[in-house]
Amino acid sequence: MKRLFSISLFSLLSIIFVNTTNAQLVKIGVGGGTTIFQSPAMFTNNFSLVNGDVLAFGFKNAYHLGVEAKFNIPMLPITPVAFIDYHILKGSGSNDSLGFSTSMNIFTIGAEAEYSFIPLPFVHPYLSINITENNLGQVETQASNGASIVNIPSKSRIGAGAGIGAEVTIPPVNFDISLKYNTFNLVGKASGEQSINSLNLSLELLF
């Protein structure tokens, strides 16, 4: 199913790109922002190590870098968007006089639909929904004495999200600001696997 999703997403984006490139109606956005995890508790709680097992990773410092392409197709009520995000998660803590650092990376590729409402001269607010494929990198704990533990292996999952945003023009700069709620592993979870959810606050310059 994940392979079919990848092929379908690539085909959709290719068709959109071919149909819009000649009309020069593509906006490219580059930027990033903060990733605020809402669940699971092992991500959001302070670092915890009990009997050699890491129970919480303390991912308090998470941010993402991203690039997007917006396809403004005439007569279409929505704006198709293709995007790539790279989330960087970091945590730290201590136990029995040892310091520990935790890390994880999430690579996301997705397709989004934006619906603009109440367009104003310099602000175009929109609602959005998206579907994504996410490579959830391994979760690793590194001790200050050099020991390293892979707590959770990497895996791929299909996710989805929704949010609100706005394209803002302050001449000569155009930018896109958004707040979105994402689930990284909506489809394909293993038995007992908890949902990974976040709020993403992003700011991207548009060219």
CSV table of C-alpha atoms in Angstrom, one decimal:
chain,number,residue,atom,x,y,z
A,1,MET,CA,0.0,0.0,0.0
A,2,LYS,CA,2.8,2.4,0.8
A,3,ARG,CA,4.5,1.7,-2.5
A,4,LEU,CA,1.1,2.4,-4.3
A,5,PHE,CA,0.8,5.6,-2.4
A,6,SER,CA,4.3,6.7,-3.4
A,7,ILE,CA,3.6,6.0,-7.1
A,8,SER,CA,0.3,7.7,-7.0
A,9,LEU,CA,1.7,10.8,-5.3
A,10,PHE,CA,4.5,11.0,-7.7
A,11,SER,CA,2.2,10.6,-10.7
A,12,LEU,CA,-0.2,13.3,-9.4
A,13,LEU,CA,2.6,15.8,-8.8
A,14,SER,CA,4.1,15.1,-12.2
A,15,ILE,CA,0.8,15.8,-14.0
A,16,ILE,CA,0.2,19.0,-12.0
A,17,PHE,CA,3.8,20.2,-12.7
A,18,VAL,CA,3.5,19.5,-16.5
A,19,ASN,CA,0.1,21.3,-16.7
A,20,THR,CA,1.3,24.4,-14.9
A,21,THR,CA,5.0,25.0,-15.6
A,22,ASN,CA,4.3,26.4,-19.1
A,23,ALA,CA,1.9,29.0,-17.6
A,24,GLN,CA,4.5,30.0,-15.0
A,25,LEU,CA,2.0,29.7,-12.2
A,26,VAL,CA,4.3,27.9,-9.7
A,27,LYS,CA,5.3,29.5,-6.5
A,28,ILE,CA,8.3,28.1,-4.6
A,29,GLY,CA,8.5,28.4,-0.8
A,30,VAL,CA,11.6,27.8,1.3
A,31,GLY,CA,11.7,28.1,5.1
A,32,GLY,CA,11.1,26.2,8.3
A,33,GLY,CA,9.7,26.4,11.8
A,34,THR,CA,9.0,24.6,15.1
A,35,THR,CA,7.5,21.2,15.5
A,36,ILE,CA,5.6,20.9,18.8
A,37,PHE,CA,4.8,17.2,19.6
A,38,GLN,CA,1.5,16.5,21.2
A,39,SER,CA,1.9,12.7,21.5
A,40,PRO,CA,3.1,10.1,22.4
A,41,ALA,CA,4.1,10.7,26.0
A,42,MET,CA,7.5,9.1,25.4
A,43,PHE,CA,8.2,12.1,23.0
A,44,THR,CA,6.7,14.9,25.1
A,45,ASN,CA,7.7,13.9,28.7
A,46,ASN,CA,11.1,14.8,30.2
A,47,PHE,CA,13.9,12.3,29.7
A,48,SER,CA,13.5,9.2,31.8
A,49,LEU,CA,15.7,6.2,32.2
A,50,VAL,CA,14.7,3.3,34.4
A,51,ASN,CA,16.7,0.1,34.8
A,52,GLY,CA,18.5,0.8,31.6
A,53,ASP,CA,15.4,1.3,29.6
A,54,VAL,CA,14.6,4.8,28.1
A,55,LEU,CA,10.9,5.5,28.9
A,56,ALA,CA,10.8,9.1,27.6
A,57,PHE,CA,13.1,10.9,25.2
A,58,GLY,CA,12.4,14.5,26.2
A,59,PHE,CA,12.0,15.9,22.6
A,60,LYS,CA,11.5,19.4,23.8
A,61,ASN,CA,13.7,20.9,21.0
A,62,ALA,CA,12.2,20.1,17.6
A,63,TYR,CA,12.2,22.1,14.4
A,64,HIS,CA,11.8,21.5,10.7
A,65,LEU,CA,13.2,22.8,7.4
A,66,GLY,CA,11.0,22.7,4.3
A,67,VAL,CA,10.4,23.5,0.7
A,68,GLU,CA,7.0,23.7,-1.1
A,69,ALA,CA,5.7,24.3,-4.6
A,70,LYS,CA,2.2,25.9,-5.0
A,71,PHE,CA,0.4,25.4,-8.3
A,72,ASN,CA,-2.0,28.2,-9.0
A,73,ILE,CA,-4.3,26.7,-11.7
A,74,PRO,CA,-6.8,29.1,-13.2
A,75,MET,CA,-10.5,28.2,-12.5
A,76,LEU,CA,-9.6,25.6,-9.9
A,77,PRO,CA,-11.1,26.5,-6.5
A,78,ILE,CA,-8.2,25.0,-4.6
A,79,THR,CA,-4.4,25.4,-4.8
A,80,PRO,CA,-2.5,22.0,-5.1
A,81,VAL,CA,0.8,22.0,-3.1
A,82,ALA,CA,3.7,19.6,-3.1
A,83,PHE,CA,6.0,19.8,-0.1
A,84,ILE,CA,9.0,18.3,1.6
A,85,ASP,CA,9.8,18.7,5.3
A,86,TYR,CA,12.7,17.5,7.4
A,87,HIS,CA,12.0,17.4,11.2
A,88,ILE,CA,15.0,17.3,13.6
A,89,LEU,CA,14.2,16.1,17.2
A,90,LYS,CA,16.6,16.6,20.1
A,91,GLY,CA,16.4,15.8,23.8
A,92,SER,CA,18.6,15.5,26.8
A,93,GLY,CA,18.7,14.4,30.4
A,94,SER,CA,20.8,12.8,33.1
A,95,ASN,CA,20.7,9.6,35.3
A,96,ASP,CA,23.3,8.3,37.8
A,97,SER,CA,25.7,11.2,37.1
A,98,LEU,CA,25.7,10.4,33.4
A,99,GLY,CA,24.4,12.8,30.7
A,100,PHE,CA,22.3,11.6,27.9
A,101,SER,CA,21.2,13.0,24.6
A,102,THR,CA,18.4,11.7,22.3
A,103,SER,CA,17.8,12.3,18.7
A,104,MET,CA,15.5,11.4,15.8
A,105,ASN,CA,14.8,12.7,12.3
A,106,ILE,CA,11.6,12.6,10.3
A,107,PHE,CA,11.6,13.0,6.5
A,108,THR,CA,8.2,13.9,5.0
A,109,ILE,CA,7.0,14.2,1.4
A,110,GLY,CA,3.4,15.2,0.9
A,111,ALA,CA,0.6,16.7,-1.2
A,112,GLU,CA,-1.7,19.3,0.1
A,113,ALA,CA,-4.9,21.1,-1.0
A,114,GLU,CA,-5.4,24.8,0.1
A,115,TYR,CA,-8.8,26.6,0.0
A,116,SER,CA,-8.6,30.4,0.1
A,117,PHE,CA,-11.3,32.4,1.8
A,118,ILE,CA,-11.9,36.1,2.2
A,119,PRO,CA,-9.0,37.2,0.1
A,120,LEU,CA,-7.7,40.7,1.1
A,121,PRO,CA,-5.3,43.0,-0.8
A,122,PHE,CA,-2.2,41.8,1.0
A,123,VAL,CA,-3.4,38.7,2.9
A,124,HIS,CA,-4.8,35.5,1.5
A,125,PRO,CA,-5.9,33.2,4.4
A,126,TYR,CA,-6.5,29.5,3.6
A,127,LEU,CA,-7.6,26.2,5.1
A,128,SER,CA,-5.6,23.1,4.2
A,129,ILE,CA,-5.6,19.3,4.3
A,130,ASN,CA,-2.7,17.1,3.4
A,131,ILE,CA,-1.6,13.5,2.9
A,132,THR,CA,2.0,12.5,3.6
A,133,GLU,CA,4.5,9.7,3.5
A,134,ASN,CA,6.9,9.8,6.4
A,135,ASN,CA,10.2,8.1,7.0
A,136,LEU,CA,10.5,8.0,10.8
A,137,GLY,CA,14.2,7.7,11.5
A,138,GLN,CA,15.6,5.6,14.3
A,139,VAL,CA,15.4,7.0,17.9
A,140,GLU,CA,18.9,6.9,19.4
A,141,THR,CA,20.1,7.6,22.9
A,142,GLN,CA,23.8,8.6,23.4
A,143,ALA,CA,25.4,8.6,26.8
A,144,SER,CA,28.2,10.9,27.9
A,145,ASN,CA,30.5,7.9,28.4
A,146,GLY,CA,30.2,7.1,24.7
A,147,ALA,CA,27.6,4.3,24.9
A,148,SER,CA,24.9,4.4,22.2
A,149,ILE,CA,21.5,2.7,22.1
A,150,VAL,CA,19.0,2.5,19.2
A,151,ASN,CA,15.7,2.5,21.1
A,152,ILE,CA,13.3,2.5,18.1
A,153,PRO,CA,14.3,1.4,14.6
A,154,SER,CA,13.4,3.4,11.5
A,155,LYS,CA,10.1,2.8,9.7
A,156,SER,CA,7.8,4.4,7.1
A,157,ARG,CA,4.2,5.4,7.7
A,158,ILE,CA,1.5,7.3,5.8
A,159,GLY,CA,0.1,10.3,7.6
A,160,ALA,CA,-2.3,13.2,7.2
A,161,GLY,CA,-2.9,16.7,8.5
A,162,ALA,CA,-5.0,19.9,8.4
A,163,GLY,CA,-4.4,23.5,9.3
A,164,ILE,CA,-4.8,27.2,8.6
A,165,GLY,CA,-2.4,29.6,7.0
A,166,ALA,CA,-2.1,32.8,5.0
A,167,GLU,CA,0.0,34.1,2.1
A,168,VAL,CA,1.1,37.6,3.1
A,169,THR,CA,2.6,40.3,0.8
A,170,ILE,CA,4.7,43.1,2.2
A,171,PRO,CA,6.4,44.5,-0.9
A,172,PRO,CA,8.8,43.3,-2.1
A,173,VAL,CA,8.5,40.2,0.1
A,174,ASN,CA,5.9,37.4,-0.2
A,175,PHE,CA,5.7,34.8,2.5
A,176,ASP,CA,3.5,31.9,3.8
A,177,ILE,CA,2.8,31.4,7.5
A,178,SER,CA,0.9,28.4,8.7
A,179,LEU,CA,-0.2,26.3,11.7
A,180,LYS,CA,-1.0,22.7,11.0
A,181,TYR,CA,-1.9,19.6,13.0
A,182,ASN,CA,-0.2,16.5,11.6
A,183,THR,CA,-0.4,12.8,12.3
A,184,PHE,CA,2.8,11.1,11.1
A,185,ASN,CA,1.6,7.4,11.3
A,186,LEU,CA,-2.1,7.4,10.6
A,187,VAL,CA,-1.8,4.3,8.3
A,188,GLY,CA,0.5,1.3,8.7
A,189,LYS,CA,1.0,1.3,12.5
A,190,ALA,CA,2.2,-1.9,14.0
A,191,SER,CA,0.3,-3.5,16.9
A,192,GLY,CA,0.7,-1.3,20.0
A,193,GLU,CA,2.3,1.5,18.1
A,194,GLN,CA,1.2,4.9,19.4
A,195,SER,CA,0.2,7.8,17.2
A,196,ILE,CA,2.8,10.5,16.6
A,197,ASN,CA,1.1,13.9,16.4
A,198,SER,CA,2.4,17.4,16.3
A,199,LEU,CA,1.6,21.0,15.7
A,200,ASN,CA,3.8,22.6,13.0
A,201,LEU,CA,4.3,26.4,13.0
A,202,SER,CA,6.0,27.3,9.7
A,203,LEU,CA,7.2,30.4,7.9
A,204,GLU,CA,8.4,30.2,4.3
A,205,LEU,CA,9.5,32.8,1.8
A,206,LEU,CA,7.7,32.6,-1.6
A,207,PHE,CA,9.5,33.1,-4.9
